[in-house]
PDB file of C-alpha atoms in Angstrom:
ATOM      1  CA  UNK A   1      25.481 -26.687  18.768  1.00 81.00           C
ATOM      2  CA  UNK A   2      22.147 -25.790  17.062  1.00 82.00           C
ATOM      3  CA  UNK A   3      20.503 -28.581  15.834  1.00 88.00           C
ATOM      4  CA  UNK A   4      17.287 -26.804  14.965  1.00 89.00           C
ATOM      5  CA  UNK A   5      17.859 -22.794  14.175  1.00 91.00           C
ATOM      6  CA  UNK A   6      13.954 -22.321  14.230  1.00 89.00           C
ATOM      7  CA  UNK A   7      13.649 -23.719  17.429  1.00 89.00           C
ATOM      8  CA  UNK A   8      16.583 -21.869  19.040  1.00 92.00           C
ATOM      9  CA  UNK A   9      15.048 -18.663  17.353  1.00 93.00           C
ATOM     10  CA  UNK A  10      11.603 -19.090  19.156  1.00 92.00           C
ATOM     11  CA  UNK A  11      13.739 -19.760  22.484  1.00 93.00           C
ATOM     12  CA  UNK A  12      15.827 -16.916  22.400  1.00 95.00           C
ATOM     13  CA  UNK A  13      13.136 -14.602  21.163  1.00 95.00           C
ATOM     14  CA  UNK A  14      10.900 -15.586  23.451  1.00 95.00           C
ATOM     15  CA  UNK A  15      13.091 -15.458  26.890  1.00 95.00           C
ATOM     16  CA  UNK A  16      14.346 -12.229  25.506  1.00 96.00           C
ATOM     17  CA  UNK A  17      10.442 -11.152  25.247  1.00 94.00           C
ATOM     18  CA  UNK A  18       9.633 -12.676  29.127  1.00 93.00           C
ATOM     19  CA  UNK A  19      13.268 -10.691  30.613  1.00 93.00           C
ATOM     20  CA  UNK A  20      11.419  -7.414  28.400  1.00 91.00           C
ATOM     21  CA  UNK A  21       7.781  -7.595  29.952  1.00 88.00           C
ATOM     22  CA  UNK A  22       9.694  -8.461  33.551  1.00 87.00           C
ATOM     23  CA  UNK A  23      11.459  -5.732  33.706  1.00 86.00           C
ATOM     24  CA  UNK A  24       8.283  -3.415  32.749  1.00 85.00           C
ATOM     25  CA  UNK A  25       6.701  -4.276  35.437  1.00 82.00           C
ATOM     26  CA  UNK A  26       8.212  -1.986  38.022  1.00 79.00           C
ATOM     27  CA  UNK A  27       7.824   0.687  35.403  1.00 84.00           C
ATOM     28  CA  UNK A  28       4.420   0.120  34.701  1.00 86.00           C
ATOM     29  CA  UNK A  29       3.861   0.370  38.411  1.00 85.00           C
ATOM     30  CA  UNK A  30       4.414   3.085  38.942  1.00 89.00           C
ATOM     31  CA  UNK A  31       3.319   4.997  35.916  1.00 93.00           C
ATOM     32  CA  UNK A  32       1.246   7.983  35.611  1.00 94.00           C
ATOM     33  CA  UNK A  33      -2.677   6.659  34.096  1.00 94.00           C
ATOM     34  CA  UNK A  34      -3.272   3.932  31.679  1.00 94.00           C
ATOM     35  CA  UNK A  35      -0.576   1.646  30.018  1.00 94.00           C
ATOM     36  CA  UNK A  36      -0.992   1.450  26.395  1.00 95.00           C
ATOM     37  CA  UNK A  37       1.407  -0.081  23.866  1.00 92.00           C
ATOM     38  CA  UNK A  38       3.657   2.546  21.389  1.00 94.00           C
ATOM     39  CA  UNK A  39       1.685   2.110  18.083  1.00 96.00           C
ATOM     40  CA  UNK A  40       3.406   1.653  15.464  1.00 95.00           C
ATOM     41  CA  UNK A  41       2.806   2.955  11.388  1.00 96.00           C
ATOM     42  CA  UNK A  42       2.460  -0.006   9.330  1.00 94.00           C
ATOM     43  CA  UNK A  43       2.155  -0.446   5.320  1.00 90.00           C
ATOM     44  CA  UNK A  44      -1.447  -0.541   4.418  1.00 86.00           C
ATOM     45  CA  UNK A  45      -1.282  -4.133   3.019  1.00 86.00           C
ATOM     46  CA  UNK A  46      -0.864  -5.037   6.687  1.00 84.00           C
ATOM     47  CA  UNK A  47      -4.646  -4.834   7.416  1.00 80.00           C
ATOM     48  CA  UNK A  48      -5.314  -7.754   4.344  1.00 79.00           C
ATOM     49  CA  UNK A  49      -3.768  -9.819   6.715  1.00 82.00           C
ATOM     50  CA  UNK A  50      -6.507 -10.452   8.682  1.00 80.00           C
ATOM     51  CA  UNK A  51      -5.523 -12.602  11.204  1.00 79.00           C
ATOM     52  CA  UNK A  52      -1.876 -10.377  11.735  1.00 82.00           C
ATOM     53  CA  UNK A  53      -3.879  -7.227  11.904  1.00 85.00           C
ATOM     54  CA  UNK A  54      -5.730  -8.731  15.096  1.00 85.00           C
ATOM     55  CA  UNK A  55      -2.640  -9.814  16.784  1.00 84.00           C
ATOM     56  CA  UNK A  56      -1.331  -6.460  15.990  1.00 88.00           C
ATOM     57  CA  UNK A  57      -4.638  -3.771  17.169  1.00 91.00           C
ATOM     58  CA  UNK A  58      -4.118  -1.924  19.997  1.00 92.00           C
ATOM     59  CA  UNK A  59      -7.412  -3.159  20.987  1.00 91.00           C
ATOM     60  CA  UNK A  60      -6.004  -6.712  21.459  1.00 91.00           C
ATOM     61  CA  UNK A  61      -2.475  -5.470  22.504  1.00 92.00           C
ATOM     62  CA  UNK A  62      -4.517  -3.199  25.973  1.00 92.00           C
ATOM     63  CA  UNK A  63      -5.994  -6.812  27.068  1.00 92.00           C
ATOM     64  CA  UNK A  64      -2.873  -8.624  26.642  1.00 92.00           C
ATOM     65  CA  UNK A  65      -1.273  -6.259  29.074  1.00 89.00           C
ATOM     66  CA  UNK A  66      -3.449  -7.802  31.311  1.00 89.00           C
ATOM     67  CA  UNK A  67      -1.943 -11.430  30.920  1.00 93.00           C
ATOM     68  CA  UNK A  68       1.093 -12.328  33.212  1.00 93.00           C
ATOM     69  CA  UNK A  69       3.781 -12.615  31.333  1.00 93.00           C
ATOM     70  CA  UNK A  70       3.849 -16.270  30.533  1.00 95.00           C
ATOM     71  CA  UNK A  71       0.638 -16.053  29.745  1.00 96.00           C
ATOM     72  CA  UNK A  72       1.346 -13.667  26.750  1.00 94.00           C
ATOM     73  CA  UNK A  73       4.205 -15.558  25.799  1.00 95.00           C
ATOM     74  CA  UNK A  74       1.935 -18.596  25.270  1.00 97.00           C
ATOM     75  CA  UNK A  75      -0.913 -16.746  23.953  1.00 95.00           C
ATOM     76  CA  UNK A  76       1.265 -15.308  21.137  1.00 93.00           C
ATOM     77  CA  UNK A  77       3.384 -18.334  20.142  1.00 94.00           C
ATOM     78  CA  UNK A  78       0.221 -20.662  20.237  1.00 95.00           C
ATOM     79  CA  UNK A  79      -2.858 -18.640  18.763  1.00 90.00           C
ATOM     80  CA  UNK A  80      -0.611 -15.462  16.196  1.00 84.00           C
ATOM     81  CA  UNK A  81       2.379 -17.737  15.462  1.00 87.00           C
ATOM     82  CA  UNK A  82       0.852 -21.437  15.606  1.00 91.00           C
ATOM     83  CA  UNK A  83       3.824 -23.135  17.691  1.00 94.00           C
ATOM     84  CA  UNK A  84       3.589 -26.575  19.310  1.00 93.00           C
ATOM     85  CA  UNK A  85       2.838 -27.061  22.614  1.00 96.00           C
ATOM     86  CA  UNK A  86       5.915 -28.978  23.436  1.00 95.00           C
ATOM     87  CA  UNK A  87       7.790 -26.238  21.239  1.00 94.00           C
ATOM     88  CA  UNK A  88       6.651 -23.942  23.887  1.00 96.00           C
ATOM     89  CA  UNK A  89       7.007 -25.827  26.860  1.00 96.00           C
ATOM     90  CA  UNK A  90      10.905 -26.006  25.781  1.00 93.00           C
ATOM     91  CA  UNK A  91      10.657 -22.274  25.195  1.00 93.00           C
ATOM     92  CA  UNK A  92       9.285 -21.232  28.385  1.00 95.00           C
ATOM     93  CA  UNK A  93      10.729 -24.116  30.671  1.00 93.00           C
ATOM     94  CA  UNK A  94       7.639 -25.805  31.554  1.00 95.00           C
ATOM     95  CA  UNK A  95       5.933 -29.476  30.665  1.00 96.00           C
ATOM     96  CA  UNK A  96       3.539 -29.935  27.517  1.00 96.00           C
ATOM     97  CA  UNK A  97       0.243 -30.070  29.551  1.00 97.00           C
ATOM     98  CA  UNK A  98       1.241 -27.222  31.842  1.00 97.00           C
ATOM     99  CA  UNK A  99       1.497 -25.240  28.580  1.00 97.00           C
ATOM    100  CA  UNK A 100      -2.387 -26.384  27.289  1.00 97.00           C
ATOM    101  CA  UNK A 101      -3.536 -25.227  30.465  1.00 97.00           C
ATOM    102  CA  UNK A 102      -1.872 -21.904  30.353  1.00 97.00           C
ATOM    103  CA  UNK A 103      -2.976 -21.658  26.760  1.00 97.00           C
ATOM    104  CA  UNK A 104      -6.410 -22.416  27.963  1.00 97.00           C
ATOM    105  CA  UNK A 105      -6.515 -19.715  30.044  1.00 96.00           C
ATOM    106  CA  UNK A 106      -5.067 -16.773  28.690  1.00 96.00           C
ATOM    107  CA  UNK A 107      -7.135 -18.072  25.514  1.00 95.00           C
ATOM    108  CA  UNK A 108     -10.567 -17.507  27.468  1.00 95.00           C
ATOM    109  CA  UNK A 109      -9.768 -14.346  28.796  1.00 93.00           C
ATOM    110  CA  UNK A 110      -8.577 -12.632  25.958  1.00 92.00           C
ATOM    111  CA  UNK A 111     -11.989 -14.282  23.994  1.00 90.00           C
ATOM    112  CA  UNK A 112     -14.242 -12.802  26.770  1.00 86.00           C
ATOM    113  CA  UNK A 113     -13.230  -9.257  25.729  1.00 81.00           C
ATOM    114  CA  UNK A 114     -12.264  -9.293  21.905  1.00 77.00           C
ATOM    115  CA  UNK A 115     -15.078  -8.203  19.719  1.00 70.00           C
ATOM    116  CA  UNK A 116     -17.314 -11.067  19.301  1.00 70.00           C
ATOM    117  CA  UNK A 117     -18.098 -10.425  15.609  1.00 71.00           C
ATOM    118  CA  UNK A 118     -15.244  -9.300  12.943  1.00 69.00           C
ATOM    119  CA  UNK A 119     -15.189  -6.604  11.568  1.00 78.00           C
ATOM    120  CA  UNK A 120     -13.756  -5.763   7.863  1.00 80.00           C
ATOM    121  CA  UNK A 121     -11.633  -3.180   7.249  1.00 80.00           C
ATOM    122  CA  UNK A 122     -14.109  -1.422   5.184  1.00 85.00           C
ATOM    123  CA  UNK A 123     -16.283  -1.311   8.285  1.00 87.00           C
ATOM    124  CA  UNK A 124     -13.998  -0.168  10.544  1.00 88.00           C
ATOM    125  CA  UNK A 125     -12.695   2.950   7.835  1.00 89.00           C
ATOM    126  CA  UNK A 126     -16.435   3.728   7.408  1.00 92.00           C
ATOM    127  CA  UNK A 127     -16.738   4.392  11.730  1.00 94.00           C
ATOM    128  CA  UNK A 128     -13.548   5.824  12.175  1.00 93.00           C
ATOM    129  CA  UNK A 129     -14.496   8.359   8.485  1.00 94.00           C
ATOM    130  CA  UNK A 130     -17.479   9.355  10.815  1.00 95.00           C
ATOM    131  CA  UNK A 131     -15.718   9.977  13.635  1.00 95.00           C
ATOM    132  CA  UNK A 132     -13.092  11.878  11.924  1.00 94.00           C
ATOM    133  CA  UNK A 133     -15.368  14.038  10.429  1.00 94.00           C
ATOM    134  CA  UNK A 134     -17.919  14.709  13.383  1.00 93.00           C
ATOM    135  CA  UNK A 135     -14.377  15.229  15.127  1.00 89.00           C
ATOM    136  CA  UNK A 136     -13.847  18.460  12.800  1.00 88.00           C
ATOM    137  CA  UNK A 137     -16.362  19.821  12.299  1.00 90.00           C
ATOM    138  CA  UNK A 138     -17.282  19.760  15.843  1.00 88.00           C
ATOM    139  CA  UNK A 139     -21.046  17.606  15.629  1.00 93.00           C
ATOM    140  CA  UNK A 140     -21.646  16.041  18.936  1.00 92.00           C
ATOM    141  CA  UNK A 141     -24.564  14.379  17.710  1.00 95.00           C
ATOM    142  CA  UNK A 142     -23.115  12.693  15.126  1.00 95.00           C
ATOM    143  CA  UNK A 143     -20.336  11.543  17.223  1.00 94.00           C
ATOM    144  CA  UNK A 144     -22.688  10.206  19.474  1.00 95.00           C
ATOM    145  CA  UNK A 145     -24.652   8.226  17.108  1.00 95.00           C
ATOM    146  CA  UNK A 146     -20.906   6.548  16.341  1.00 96.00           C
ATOM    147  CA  UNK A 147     -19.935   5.693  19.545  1.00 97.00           C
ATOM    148  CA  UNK A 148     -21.498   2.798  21.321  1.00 96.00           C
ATOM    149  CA  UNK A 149     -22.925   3.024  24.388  1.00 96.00           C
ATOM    150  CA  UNK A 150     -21.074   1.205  26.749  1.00 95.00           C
ATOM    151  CA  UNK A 151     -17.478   2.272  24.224  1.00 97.00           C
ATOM    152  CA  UNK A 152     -14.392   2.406  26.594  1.00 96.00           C
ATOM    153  CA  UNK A 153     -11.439   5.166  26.091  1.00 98.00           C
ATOM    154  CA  UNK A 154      -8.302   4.634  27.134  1.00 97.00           C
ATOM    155  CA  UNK A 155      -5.631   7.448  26.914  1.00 97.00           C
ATOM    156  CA  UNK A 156      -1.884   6.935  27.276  1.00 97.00           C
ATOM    157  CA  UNK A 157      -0.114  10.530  28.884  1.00 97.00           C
ATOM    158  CA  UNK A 158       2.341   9.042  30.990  1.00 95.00           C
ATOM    159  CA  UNK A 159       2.349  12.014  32.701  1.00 94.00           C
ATOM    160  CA  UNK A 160       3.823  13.746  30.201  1.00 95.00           C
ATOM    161  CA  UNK A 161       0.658  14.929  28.091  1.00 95.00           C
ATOM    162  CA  UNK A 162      -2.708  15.529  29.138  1.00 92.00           C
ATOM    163  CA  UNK A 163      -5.532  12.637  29.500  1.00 95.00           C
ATOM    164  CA  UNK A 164      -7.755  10.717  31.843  1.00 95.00           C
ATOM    165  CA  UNK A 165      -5.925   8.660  34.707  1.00 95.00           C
ATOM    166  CA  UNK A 166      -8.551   6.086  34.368  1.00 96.00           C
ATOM    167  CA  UNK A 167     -10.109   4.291  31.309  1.00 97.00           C
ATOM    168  CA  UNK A 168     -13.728   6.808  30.526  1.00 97.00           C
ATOM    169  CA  UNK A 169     -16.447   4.647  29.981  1.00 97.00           C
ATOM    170  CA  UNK A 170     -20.104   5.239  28.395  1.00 97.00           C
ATOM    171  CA  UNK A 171     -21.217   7.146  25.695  1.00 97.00           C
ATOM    172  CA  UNK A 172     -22.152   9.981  27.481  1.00 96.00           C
ATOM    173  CA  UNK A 173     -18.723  10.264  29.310  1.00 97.00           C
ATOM    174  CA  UNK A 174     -16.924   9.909  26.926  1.00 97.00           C
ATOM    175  CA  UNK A 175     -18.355  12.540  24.773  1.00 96.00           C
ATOM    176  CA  UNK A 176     -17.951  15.121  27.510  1.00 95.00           C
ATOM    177  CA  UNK A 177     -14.592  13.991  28.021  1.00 95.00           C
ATOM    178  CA  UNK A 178     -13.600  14.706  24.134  1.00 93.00           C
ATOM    179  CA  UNK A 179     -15.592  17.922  23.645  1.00 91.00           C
ATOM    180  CA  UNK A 180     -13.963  19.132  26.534  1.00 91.00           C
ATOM    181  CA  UNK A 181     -10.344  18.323  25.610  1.00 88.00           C
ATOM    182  CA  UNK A 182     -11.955  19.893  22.359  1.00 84.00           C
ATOM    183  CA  UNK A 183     -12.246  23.467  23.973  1.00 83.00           C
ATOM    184  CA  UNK A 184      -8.868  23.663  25.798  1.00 82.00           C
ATOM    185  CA  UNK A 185      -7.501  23.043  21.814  1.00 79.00           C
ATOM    186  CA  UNK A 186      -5.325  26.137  20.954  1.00 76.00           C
ATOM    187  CA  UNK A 187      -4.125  26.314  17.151  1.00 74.00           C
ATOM    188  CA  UNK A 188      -4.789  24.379  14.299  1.00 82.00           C
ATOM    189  CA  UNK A 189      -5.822  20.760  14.756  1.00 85.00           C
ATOM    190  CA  UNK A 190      -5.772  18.518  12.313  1.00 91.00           C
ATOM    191  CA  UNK A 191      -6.683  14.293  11.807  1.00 93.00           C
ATOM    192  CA  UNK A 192      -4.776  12.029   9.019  1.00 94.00           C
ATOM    193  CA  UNK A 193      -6.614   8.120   8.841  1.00 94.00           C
ATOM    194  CA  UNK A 194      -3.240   5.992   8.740  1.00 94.00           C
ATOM    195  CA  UNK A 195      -2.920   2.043   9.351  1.00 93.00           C
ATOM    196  CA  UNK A 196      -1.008   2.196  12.907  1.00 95.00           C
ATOM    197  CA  UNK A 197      -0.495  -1.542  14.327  1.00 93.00           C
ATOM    198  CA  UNK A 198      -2.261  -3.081  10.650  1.00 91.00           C
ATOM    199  CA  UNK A 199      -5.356  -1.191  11.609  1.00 91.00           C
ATOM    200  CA  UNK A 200      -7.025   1.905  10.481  1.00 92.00           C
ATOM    201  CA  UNK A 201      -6.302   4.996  13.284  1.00 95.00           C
ATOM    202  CA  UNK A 202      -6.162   8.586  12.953  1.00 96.00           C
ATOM    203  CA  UNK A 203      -2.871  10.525  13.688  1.00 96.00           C
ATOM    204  CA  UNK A 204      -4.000  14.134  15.261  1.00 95.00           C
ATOM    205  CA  UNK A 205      -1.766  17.057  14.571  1.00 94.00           C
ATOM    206  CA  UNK A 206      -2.309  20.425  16.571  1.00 91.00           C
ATOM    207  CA  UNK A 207      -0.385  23.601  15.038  1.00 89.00           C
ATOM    208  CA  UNK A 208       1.602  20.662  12.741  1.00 90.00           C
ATOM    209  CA  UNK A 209       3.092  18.814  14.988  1.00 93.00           C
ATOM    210  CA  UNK A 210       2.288  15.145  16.571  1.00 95.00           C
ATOM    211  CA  UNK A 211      -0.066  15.365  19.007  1.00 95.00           C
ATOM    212  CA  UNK A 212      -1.095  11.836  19.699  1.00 96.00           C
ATOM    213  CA  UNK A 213      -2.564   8.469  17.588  1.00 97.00           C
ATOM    214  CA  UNK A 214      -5.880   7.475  18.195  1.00 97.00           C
ATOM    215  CA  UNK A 215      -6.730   3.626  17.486  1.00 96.00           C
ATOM    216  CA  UNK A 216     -10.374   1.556  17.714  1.00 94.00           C
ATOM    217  CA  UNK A 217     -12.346  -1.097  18.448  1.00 93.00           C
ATOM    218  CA  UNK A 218     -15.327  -1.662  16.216  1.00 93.00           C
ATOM    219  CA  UNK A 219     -18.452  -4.008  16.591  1.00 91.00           C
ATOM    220  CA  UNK A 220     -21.694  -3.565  14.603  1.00 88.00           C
ATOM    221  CA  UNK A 221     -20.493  -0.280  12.648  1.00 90.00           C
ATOM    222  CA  UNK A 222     -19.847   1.509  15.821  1.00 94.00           C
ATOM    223  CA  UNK A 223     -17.288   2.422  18.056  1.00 96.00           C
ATOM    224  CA  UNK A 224     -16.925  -0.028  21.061  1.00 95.00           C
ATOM    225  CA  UNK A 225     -13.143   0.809  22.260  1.00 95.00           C
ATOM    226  CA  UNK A 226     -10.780   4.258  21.707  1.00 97.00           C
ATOM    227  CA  UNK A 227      -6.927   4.059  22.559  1.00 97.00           C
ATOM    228  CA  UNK A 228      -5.299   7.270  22.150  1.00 97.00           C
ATOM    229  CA  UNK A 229      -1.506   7.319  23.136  1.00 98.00           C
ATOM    230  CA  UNK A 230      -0.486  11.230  23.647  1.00 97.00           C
ATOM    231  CA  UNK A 231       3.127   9.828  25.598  1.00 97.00           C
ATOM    232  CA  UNK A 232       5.928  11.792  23.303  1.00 96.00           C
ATOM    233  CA  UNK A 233       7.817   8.650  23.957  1.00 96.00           C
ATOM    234  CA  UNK A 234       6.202   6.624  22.998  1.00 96.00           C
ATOM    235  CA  UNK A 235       4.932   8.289  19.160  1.00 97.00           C
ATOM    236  CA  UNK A 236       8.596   7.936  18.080  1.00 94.00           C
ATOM    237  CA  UNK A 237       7.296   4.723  15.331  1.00 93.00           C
ATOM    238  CA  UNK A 238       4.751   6.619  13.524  1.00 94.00           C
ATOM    239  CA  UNK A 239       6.385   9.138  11.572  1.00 89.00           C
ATOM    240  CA  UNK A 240       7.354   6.335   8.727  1.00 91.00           C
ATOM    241  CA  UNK A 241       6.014   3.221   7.756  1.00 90.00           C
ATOM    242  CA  UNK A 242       7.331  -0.420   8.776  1.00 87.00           C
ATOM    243  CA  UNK A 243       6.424  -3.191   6.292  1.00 83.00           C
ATOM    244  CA  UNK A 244       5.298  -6.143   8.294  1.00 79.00           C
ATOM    245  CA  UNK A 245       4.275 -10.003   7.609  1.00 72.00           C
ATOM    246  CA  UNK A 246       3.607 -13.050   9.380  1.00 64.00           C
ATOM    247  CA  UNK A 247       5.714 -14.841   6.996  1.00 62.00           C
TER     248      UNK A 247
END
């Protein structure tokens, strides 16, 4: 018998999420490059929630992949969704001050590499306009002077598409690495600012048809983090909107 549905709900829900991210693991091992999450095309009112937005950025999503799996579950329950700790000591089978101490933990690392000021979402439209445009019209200066210099891309292929096995760090690097992806471009390429995952991203086209979504990390007006997922299976959620609340 259920006594308490919402409690049974964050059970289920979160056992079912712990079975999911278990049974990744093998695939994830042995997967072609970098492991980024499918983005997903969210309503624009997403991004007023500030604190959903954050929970939601790809940005935030990349360094969660690099909790263990009870760590994320904790993570997400305590700091997005504000569940007790004994809630989520019943949850994931484990006592109350076992749970602080995982919270603790995956709460520090994921701190040590979010962005350490925030960033509106006027800001972060304002880079990624820059970008967009230096993109088309081909300026490599000017998409210098957006990127910062130690900015980290991250591209998603899955051996499927095209892009770096390894995350391209540095400025420098990771200019060369997008003007020459640039020059092996045949047809007609264009980029469409969207709110993927309740953040601003582009959505590149090349001769009309989904090429890949790239998503950001912004500190200081400038671009600190790019996450472009070009996986064809993983661009399925992008093509219409899903309205989304923390409610």
């Amino acid at each position: 018998q259920v006594r308490d549905q919402r409690a049974y709900m964050v059970r289920i829900t979160t056992r079912q999420a712990l079975n999911r991210l278990r049974s990744l693991k093998q695939r994830k091992e042995t997967y072609v490059g970098p492991w980024l999450p499918e983005p997903l095309l969210t309503t624009p009112d997403v991004a007023e929630d500030v604190e959903l937005a954050e929970s939601l950025s790809l940005a935030l999503l990349y360094v969660l992949e690099t909790l263990s799996p009870t760590e994320r579950a904790v993570f997400v329950l305590r700091e997005v969704f504000d569940v007790d700790y004994n809630e989520i000591a019943a949850a994931i089978g484990k006592t109350p001050a076992a749970v602080r101490q995982i919270a603790h933990r995956a709460r520090r690392h994921v701190d040590a590499r979010r962005p350490r000021t925030p960033v509106s979402v006027a800001q972060t439209r304002a880079a990624l306009e820059s970008f967009q445009s230096a993109l088309q019209t081909g300026d490599l200066q000017a998409l210098l002077d957006v990127l910062a210099p130690d900015v980290l891309l991250v591209t998603d292929g899955g051996g499927l598409k095209q892009a770096a096995l390894r995350p391209v760090t540095g400025a420098d690097n990771v200019l060369r690495y997008i003007a020459g992806n640039a020059r092996k471009v045949n047809g007609a390429f264009t980029s469409e600012l969207m709110t993927v995952n309740g953040n601003p991203a582009l959505i590149l086209r090349l001769g009309g048809a989904l090429d890949s979504v790239l998503a950001f990390r912004v500190e200081d007006a400038r671009i600190t983090g790019l996450y472009s997922v070009r996986n064809p299976e993983k661009l399925t959620r992008v093509e219409s909107e899903t309205p989304l609340s923390s409610r």
